[in-house]
Amino acid sequence: MRLRRSLPAVLAAATASLTVAVVGASPAAGIAQGVAAEEGQFPFAVQLGFEDITRSDGTVYDSACSGALISPTWVMTAGHCLHDGDGNRISGAPAYTAVARLGTASTSDPTAGVTRSVVWVEQSGSNDIAVARLDAPVDGLPPLPLGTEEPAEGQLLSFAGWGATTSNGPWSDQLYWGQVEVSTVRSTTVLVEGHWPAPDTSACAYDSGAPYTTGGESPVLVAVESEGPTCPHRSQETTARVDVVAGWVDGVVDDLP
């Protein structure tokens, strides 16, 4: 199984000298076999961009992840997204530039949506989940409520991310989404399989942290993307359960709705 912030993907991004908004690059489709999201469809979806991450040998690279706004000043994502230059998960203030873009389905326009800086990180001790504090509240965008009930096998979930089409492609400037079916429920994770628009609809590199939500007009955050096989695929994808960390989040996030 590969973490969605996989080393080959990071190296590919560094070699291409990509920026957070992928300036000068052709738009890439996030989520393999996904569908382009419409403006306002996923107002809580967050694109996380990381610049000048320094390895222990002094070299630097850029990377990206996906996430969800869970309060006016906090974002939830995969724990492994927030790391040092050698891939070790971090808590505290990031030692590199970490930017959150949200409130838009396309970041190709640098003025679209809302931009905030990540100033503090807290890591869950239970699974691959972290929460990141923003430098200022985000007004006018509804935070995504946290799920507090155990997911059920056969349950359909929607997910939206800014990842690549393939495991070595660049992250996207267009938000894409799809649906999966819960196949296995474990103590801290949920395994899911592609459902719509294709059986191999699946997360890709840089989709780490992408929110998996219940459908309908009042979505609830059930899990976040963690790791899986090379995309696209019809195998099981591993996501981190939110209900098992909901109490921890409530103790960390001071403005949780």
GROMACS .gro file of C-alpha atoms in nm:
model
  257
    1MET     CA    1   0.000   0.000   0.000
    2ARG     CA    2   0.125   0.350  -0.081
    3LEU     CA    3   0.070   0.665   0.116
    4ARG     CA    4  -0.099   0.908  -0.118
    5ARG     CA    5   0.188   1.152  -0.059
    6SER     CA    6   0.416   0.891  -0.211
    7LEU     CA    7   0.788   0.953  -0.258
    8PRO     CA    8   0.777   0.896  -0.636
    9ALA     CA    9   0.501   1.154  -0.665
   10VAL     CA   10   0.690   1.404  -0.451
   11LEU     CA   11   1.005   1.359  -0.655
   12ALA     CA   12   0.811   1.398  -0.977
   13ALA     CA   13   0.661   1.721  -0.848
   14ALA     CA   14   1.000   1.853  -0.738
   15THR     CA   15   1.158   1.766  -1.072
   16ALA     CA   16   0.886   1.954  -1.254
   17SER     CA   17   0.939   2.258  -1.024
   18LEU     CA   18   0.568   2.284  -0.957
   19THR     CA   19   0.421   2.558  -0.741
   20VAL     CA   20   0.119   2.535  -0.513
   21ALA     CA   21  -0.118   2.646  -0.788
   22VAL     CA   22   0.072   2.453  -1.057
   23VAL     CA   23   0.132   2.773  -1.249
   24GLY     CA   24   0.218   2.710  -1.613
   25ALA     CA   25   0.112   2.345  -1.606
   26SER     CA   26  -0.181   2.194  -1.790
   27PRO     CA   27  -0.481   2.119  -1.568
   28ALA     CA   28  -0.467   1.767  -1.427
   29ALA     CA   29  -0.768   1.561  -1.326
   30GLY     CA   30  -0.770   1.483  -0.955
   31ILE     CA   31  -0.910   1.143  -0.849
   32ALA     CA   32  -0.877   0.871  -1.113
   33GLN     CA   33  -1.201   0.826  -1.308
   34GLY     CA   34  -1.363   1.114  -1.121
   35VAL     CA   35  -1.597   1.398  -1.219
   36ALA     CA   36  -1.519   1.770  -1.211
   37ALA     CA   37  -1.686   1.936  -0.914
   38GLU     CA   38  -1.912   2.234  -0.970
   39GLU     CA   39  -1.860   2.564  -0.793
   40GLY     CA   40  -2.018   2.548  -0.450
   41GLN     CA   41  -2.064   2.170  -0.457
   42PHE     CA   42  -1.800   2.100  -0.191
   43PRO     CA   43  -1.751   2.435  -0.011
   44PHE     CA   44  -1.552   2.263   0.265
   45ALA     CA   45  -1.292   2.107   0.031
   46VAL     CA   46  -0.937   2.232   0.092
   47GLN     CA   47  -0.631   2.222  -0.130
   48LEU     CA   48  -0.314   2.217   0.082
   49GLY     CA   49   0.011   2.326  -0.078
   50PHE     CA   50   0.355   2.290   0.083
   51GLU     CA   51   0.658   2.481  -0.044
   52ASP     CA   52   1.030   2.445   0.028
   53ILE     CA   53   1.019   2.137   0.247
   54THR     CA   54   1.383   2.077   0.343
   55ARG     CA   55   1.529   1.726   0.363
   56SER     CA   56   1.806   1.641   0.607
   57ASP     CA   57   2.056   1.656   0.317
   58GLY     CA   58   1.958   2.018   0.247
   59THR     CA   59   1.759   1.960  -0.071
   60VAL     CA   60   1.407   2.100  -0.094
   61TYR     CA   61   1.084   2.003  -0.263
   62ASP     CA   62   0.716   2.099  -0.285
   63SER     CA   63   0.413   1.882  -0.220
   64ALA     CA   64   0.035   1.896  -0.181
   65CYS     CA   65  -0.260   1.725  -0.014
   66SER     CA   66  -0.635   1.757   0.021
   67GLY     CA   67  -0.843   1.829   0.329
   68ALA     CA   68  -1.168   1.959   0.474
   69LEU     CA   69  -1.266   2.267   0.672
   70ILE     CA   70  -1.407   2.145   1.007
   71SER     CA   71  -1.432   2.481   1.187
   72PRO     CA   72  -1.376   2.846   1.094
   73THR     CA   73  -1.003   2.813   1.173
   74TRP     CA   74  -0.918   2.442   1.151
   75VAL     CA   75  -0.870   2.194   0.865
   76MET     CA   76  -0.860   1.814   0.888
   77THR     CA   77  -0.629   1.614   0.662
   78ALA     CA   78  -0.415   1.300   0.666
   79GLY     CA   79  -0.151   1.297   0.939
   80HIS     CA   80   0.125   1.200   0.696
   81CYS     CA   81   0.057   1.514   0.490
   82LEU     CA   82   0.212   1.730   0.759
   83HIS     CA   83   0.568   1.607   0.788
   84ASP     CA   84   0.930   1.711   0.793
   85GLY     CA   85   1.166   1.680   0.498
   86ASP     CA   86   1.228   1.314   0.568
   87GLY     CA   87   0.860   1.219   0.585
   88ASN     CA   88   0.821   1.210   0.964
   89ARG     CA   89   0.485   1.337   1.091
   90ILE     CA   90   0.509   1.669   1.274
   91SER     CA   91   0.313   1.861   1.536
   92GLY     CA   92   0.353   2.230   1.609
   93ALA     CA   93   0.441   2.505   1.365
   94PRO     CA   94   0.540   2.384   1.014
   95ALA     CA   95   0.901   2.460   0.921
   96TYR     CA   96   0.798   2.543   0.564
   97THR     CA   97   0.526   2.736   0.382
   98ALA     CA   98   0.190   2.561   0.414
   99VAL     CA   99  -0.104   2.721   0.234
  100ALA     CA  100  -0.473   2.628   0.233
  101ARG     CA  101  -0.696   2.719  -0.066
  102LEU     CA  102  -1.069   2.674  -0.034
  103GLY     CA  103  -1.403   2.817  -0.140
  104THR     CA  104  -1.345   2.734  -0.506
  105ALA     CA  105  -1.355   2.429  -0.734
  106SER     CA  106  -1.059   2.555  -0.938
  107THR     CA  107  -0.736   2.714  -0.822
  108SER     CA  108  -0.616   2.798  -1.174
  109ASP     CA  109  -0.722   3.157  -1.097
  110PRO     CA  110  -0.494   3.272  -0.814
  111THR     CA  111  -0.762   3.516  -0.695
  112ALA     CA  112  -1.040   3.256  -0.667
  113GLY     CA  113  -1.163   3.140  -0.328
  114VAL     CA  114  -0.991   3.200   0.004
  115THR     CA  115  -0.624   3.158   0.094
  116ARG     CA  116  -0.495   3.099   0.444
  117SER     CA  117  -0.164   2.990   0.597
  118VAL     CA  118  -0.128   2.686   0.822
  119VAL     CA  119   0.032   2.799   1.149
  120TRP     CA  120  -0.007   2.500   1.381
  121VAL     CA  121  -0.052   2.121   1.353
  122GLU     CA  122  -0.186   1.860   1.594
  123GLN     CA  123  -0.148   1.489   1.515
  124SER     CA  124  -0.392   1.218   1.620
  125GLY     CA  125  -0.240   0.934   1.818
  126SER     CA  126  -0.505   0.692   1.691
  127ASN     CA  127  -0.477   0.694   1.312
  128ASP     CA  128  -0.356   0.885   1.006
  129ILE     CA  129  -0.538   1.209   1.086
  130ALA     CA  130  -0.414   1.558   1.172
  131VAL     CA  131  -0.580   1.894   1.223
  132ALA     CA  132  -0.419   2.218   1.111
  133ARG     CA  133  -0.493   2.566   1.243
  134LEU     CA  134  -0.523   2.853   0.997
  135ASP     CA  135  -0.384   3.201   1.053
  136ALA     CA  136  -0.730   3.361   1.033
  137PRO     CA  137  -1.092   3.241   1.039
  138VAL     CA  138  -1.270   3.159   0.714
  139ASP     CA  139  -1.603   3.337   0.695
  140GLY     CA  140  -1.895   3.245   0.472
  141LEU     CA  141  -1.802   2.878   0.420
  142PRO     CA  142  -1.980   2.609   0.620
  143PRO     CA  143  -1.747   2.374   0.811
  144LEU     CA  144  -1.803   2.002   0.759
  145PRO     CA  145  -1.950   1.830   1.068
  146LEU     CA  146  -1.758   1.532   1.207
  147GLY     CA  147  -1.914   1.188   1.197
  148THR     CA  148  -1.962   1.027   1.537
  149GLU     CA  149  -2.113   0.693   1.431
  150GLU     CA  150  -1.931   0.382   1.308
  151PRO     CA  151  -1.947   0.350   0.927
  152ALA     CA  152  -2.140   0.053   0.788
  153GLU     CA  153  -2.039  -0.196   0.522
  154GLY     CA  154  -2.220  -0.120   0.198
  155GLN     CA  155  -2.253   0.250   0.283
  156LEU     CA  156  -2.195   0.486  -0.012
  157LEU     CA  157  -1.962   0.781   0.045
  158SER     CA  158  -1.868   1.077  -0.172
  159PHE     CA  159  -1.511   1.202  -0.180
  160ALA     CA  160  -1.347   1.509  -0.333
  161GLY     CA  161  -0.978   1.575  -0.383
  162TRP     CA  162  -0.712   1.775  -0.563
  163GLY     CA  163  -0.492   1.479  -0.654
  164ALA     CA  164  -0.347   1.347  -0.977
  165THR     CA  165  -0.483   1.110  -1.241
  166THR     CA  166  -0.191   0.874  -1.197
  167SER     CA  167   0.044   0.801  -0.909
  168ASN     CA  168   0.327   1.003  -1.068
  169GLY     CA  169   0.122   1.293  -1.204
  170PRO     CA  170   0.106   1.648  -1.066
  171TRP     CA  171  -0.160   1.765  -0.825
  172SER     CA  172  -0.463   1.928  -0.979
  173ASP     CA  173  -0.596   2.281  -1.001
  174GLN     CA  174  -0.947   2.139  -1.047
  175LEU     CA  175  -1.142   1.968  -0.769
  176TYR     CA  176  -1.272   1.625  -0.873
  177TRP     CA  177  -1.505   1.386  -0.695
  178GLY     CA  178  -1.655   1.039  -0.706
  179GLN     CA  179  -1.832   0.781  -0.493
  180VAL     CA  180  -1.707   0.471  -0.315
  181GLU     CA  181  -1.867   0.187  -0.122
  182VAL     CA  182  -1.753   0.085   0.225
  183SER     CA  183  -1.621  -0.270   0.198
  184THR     CA  184  -1.456  -0.328   0.537
  185VAL     CA  185  -1.477  -0.148   0.871
  186ARG     CA  186  -1.178  -0.180   1.104
  187SER     CA  187  -1.104  -0.029   1.443
  188THR     CA  188  -0.943   0.292   1.313
  189THR     CA  189  -0.980   0.264   0.935
  190VAL     CA  190  -1.242   0.208   0.667
  191LEU     CA  191  -1.164   0.022   0.344
  192VAL     CA  192  -1.355   0.145   0.040
  193GLU     CA  193  -1.392   0.044  -0.325
  194GLY     CA  194  -1.481   0.248  -0.633
  195HIS     CA  195  -1.851   0.282  -0.712
  196TRP     CA  196  -1.929   0.586  -0.932
  197PRO     CA  197  -1.877   0.699  -1.202
  198ALA     CA  198  -1.670   0.383  -1.255
  199PRO     CA  199  -1.568   0.070  -1.059
  200ASP     CA  200  -1.209   0.195  -1.063
  201THR     CA  201  -1.287   0.545  -0.939
  202SER     CA  202  -1.012   0.588  -0.680
  203ALA     CA  203  -0.786   0.829  -0.499
  204CYS     CA  204  -0.445   0.920  -0.642
  205ALA     CA  205  -0.125   1.087  -0.531
  206TYR     CA  206  -0.194   1.417  -0.348
  207ASP     CA  207  -0.548   1.309  -0.262
  208SER     CA  208  -0.422   1.232   0.090
  209GLY     CA  209  -0.659   1.388   0.341
  210ALA     CA  210  -0.947   1.408   0.095
  211PRO     CA  211  -1.281   1.398   0.279
  212TYR     CA  212  -1.517   1.101   0.249
  213THR     CA  213  -1.868   1.218   0.335
  214THR     CA  214  -2.226   1.103   0.357
  215GLY     CA  215  -2.444   1.230   0.073
  216GLY     CA  216  -2.742   1.463   0.078
  217GLU     CA  217  -2.780   1.829   0.163
  218SER     CA  218  -2.618   1.790   0.506
  219PRO     CA  219  -2.297   1.589   0.453
  220VAL     CA  220  -2.098   1.451   0.746
  221LEU     CA  221  -1.725   1.372   0.745
  222VAL     CA  222  -1.686   0.994   0.782
  223ALA     CA  223  -1.318   0.941   0.689
  224VAL     CA  224  -1.015   1.096   0.521
  225GLU     CA  225  -0.795   0.949   0.250
  226SER     CA  226  -0.484   0.768   0.378
  227GLU     CA  227  -0.329   0.516   0.136
  228GLY     CA  228  -0.395   0.271  -0.144
  229PRO     CA  229  -0.268   0.094  -0.457
  230THR     CA  230  -0.151   0.275  -0.768
  231CYS     CA  231  -0.449   0.449  -0.925
  232PRO     CA  232  -0.679   0.391  -1.098
  233HIS     CA  233  -0.768   0.059  -0.937
  234ARG     CA  234  -1.058  -0.162  -0.828
  235SER     CA  235  -0.894  -0.276  -0.505
  236GLN     CA  236  -0.959  -0.153  -0.153
  237GLU     CA  237  -0.848   0.196  -0.052
  238THR     CA  238  -0.758   0.270   0.311
  239THR     CA  239  -0.920   0.569   0.478
  240ALA     CA  240  -0.889   0.691   0.837
  241ARG     CA  241  -1.208   0.685   1.046
  242VAL     CA  242  -1.320   1.020   1.186
  243ASP     CA  243  -1.562   0.893   1.451
  244VAL     CA  244  -1.280   0.738   1.654
  245VAL     CA  245  -1.099   1.074   1.683
  246ALA     CA  246  -1.406   1.299   1.718
  247GLY     CA  247  -1.358   1.331   2.095
  248TRP     CA  248  -0.988   1.415   2.053
  249VAL     CA  249  -1.071   1.678   1.790
  250ASP     CA  250  -1.329   1.835   2.020
  251GLY     CA  251  -1.055   1.879   2.281
  252VAL     CA  252  -0.811   2.038   2.034
  253VAL     CA  253  -1.026   2.254   1.807
  254ASP     CA  254  -1.150   2.550   2.010
  255ASP     CA  255  -1.416   2.669   1.764
  256LEU     CA  256  -1.566   2.336   1.654
  257PRO     CA  257  -1.934   2.394   1.558
   0.00000   0.00000   0.00000
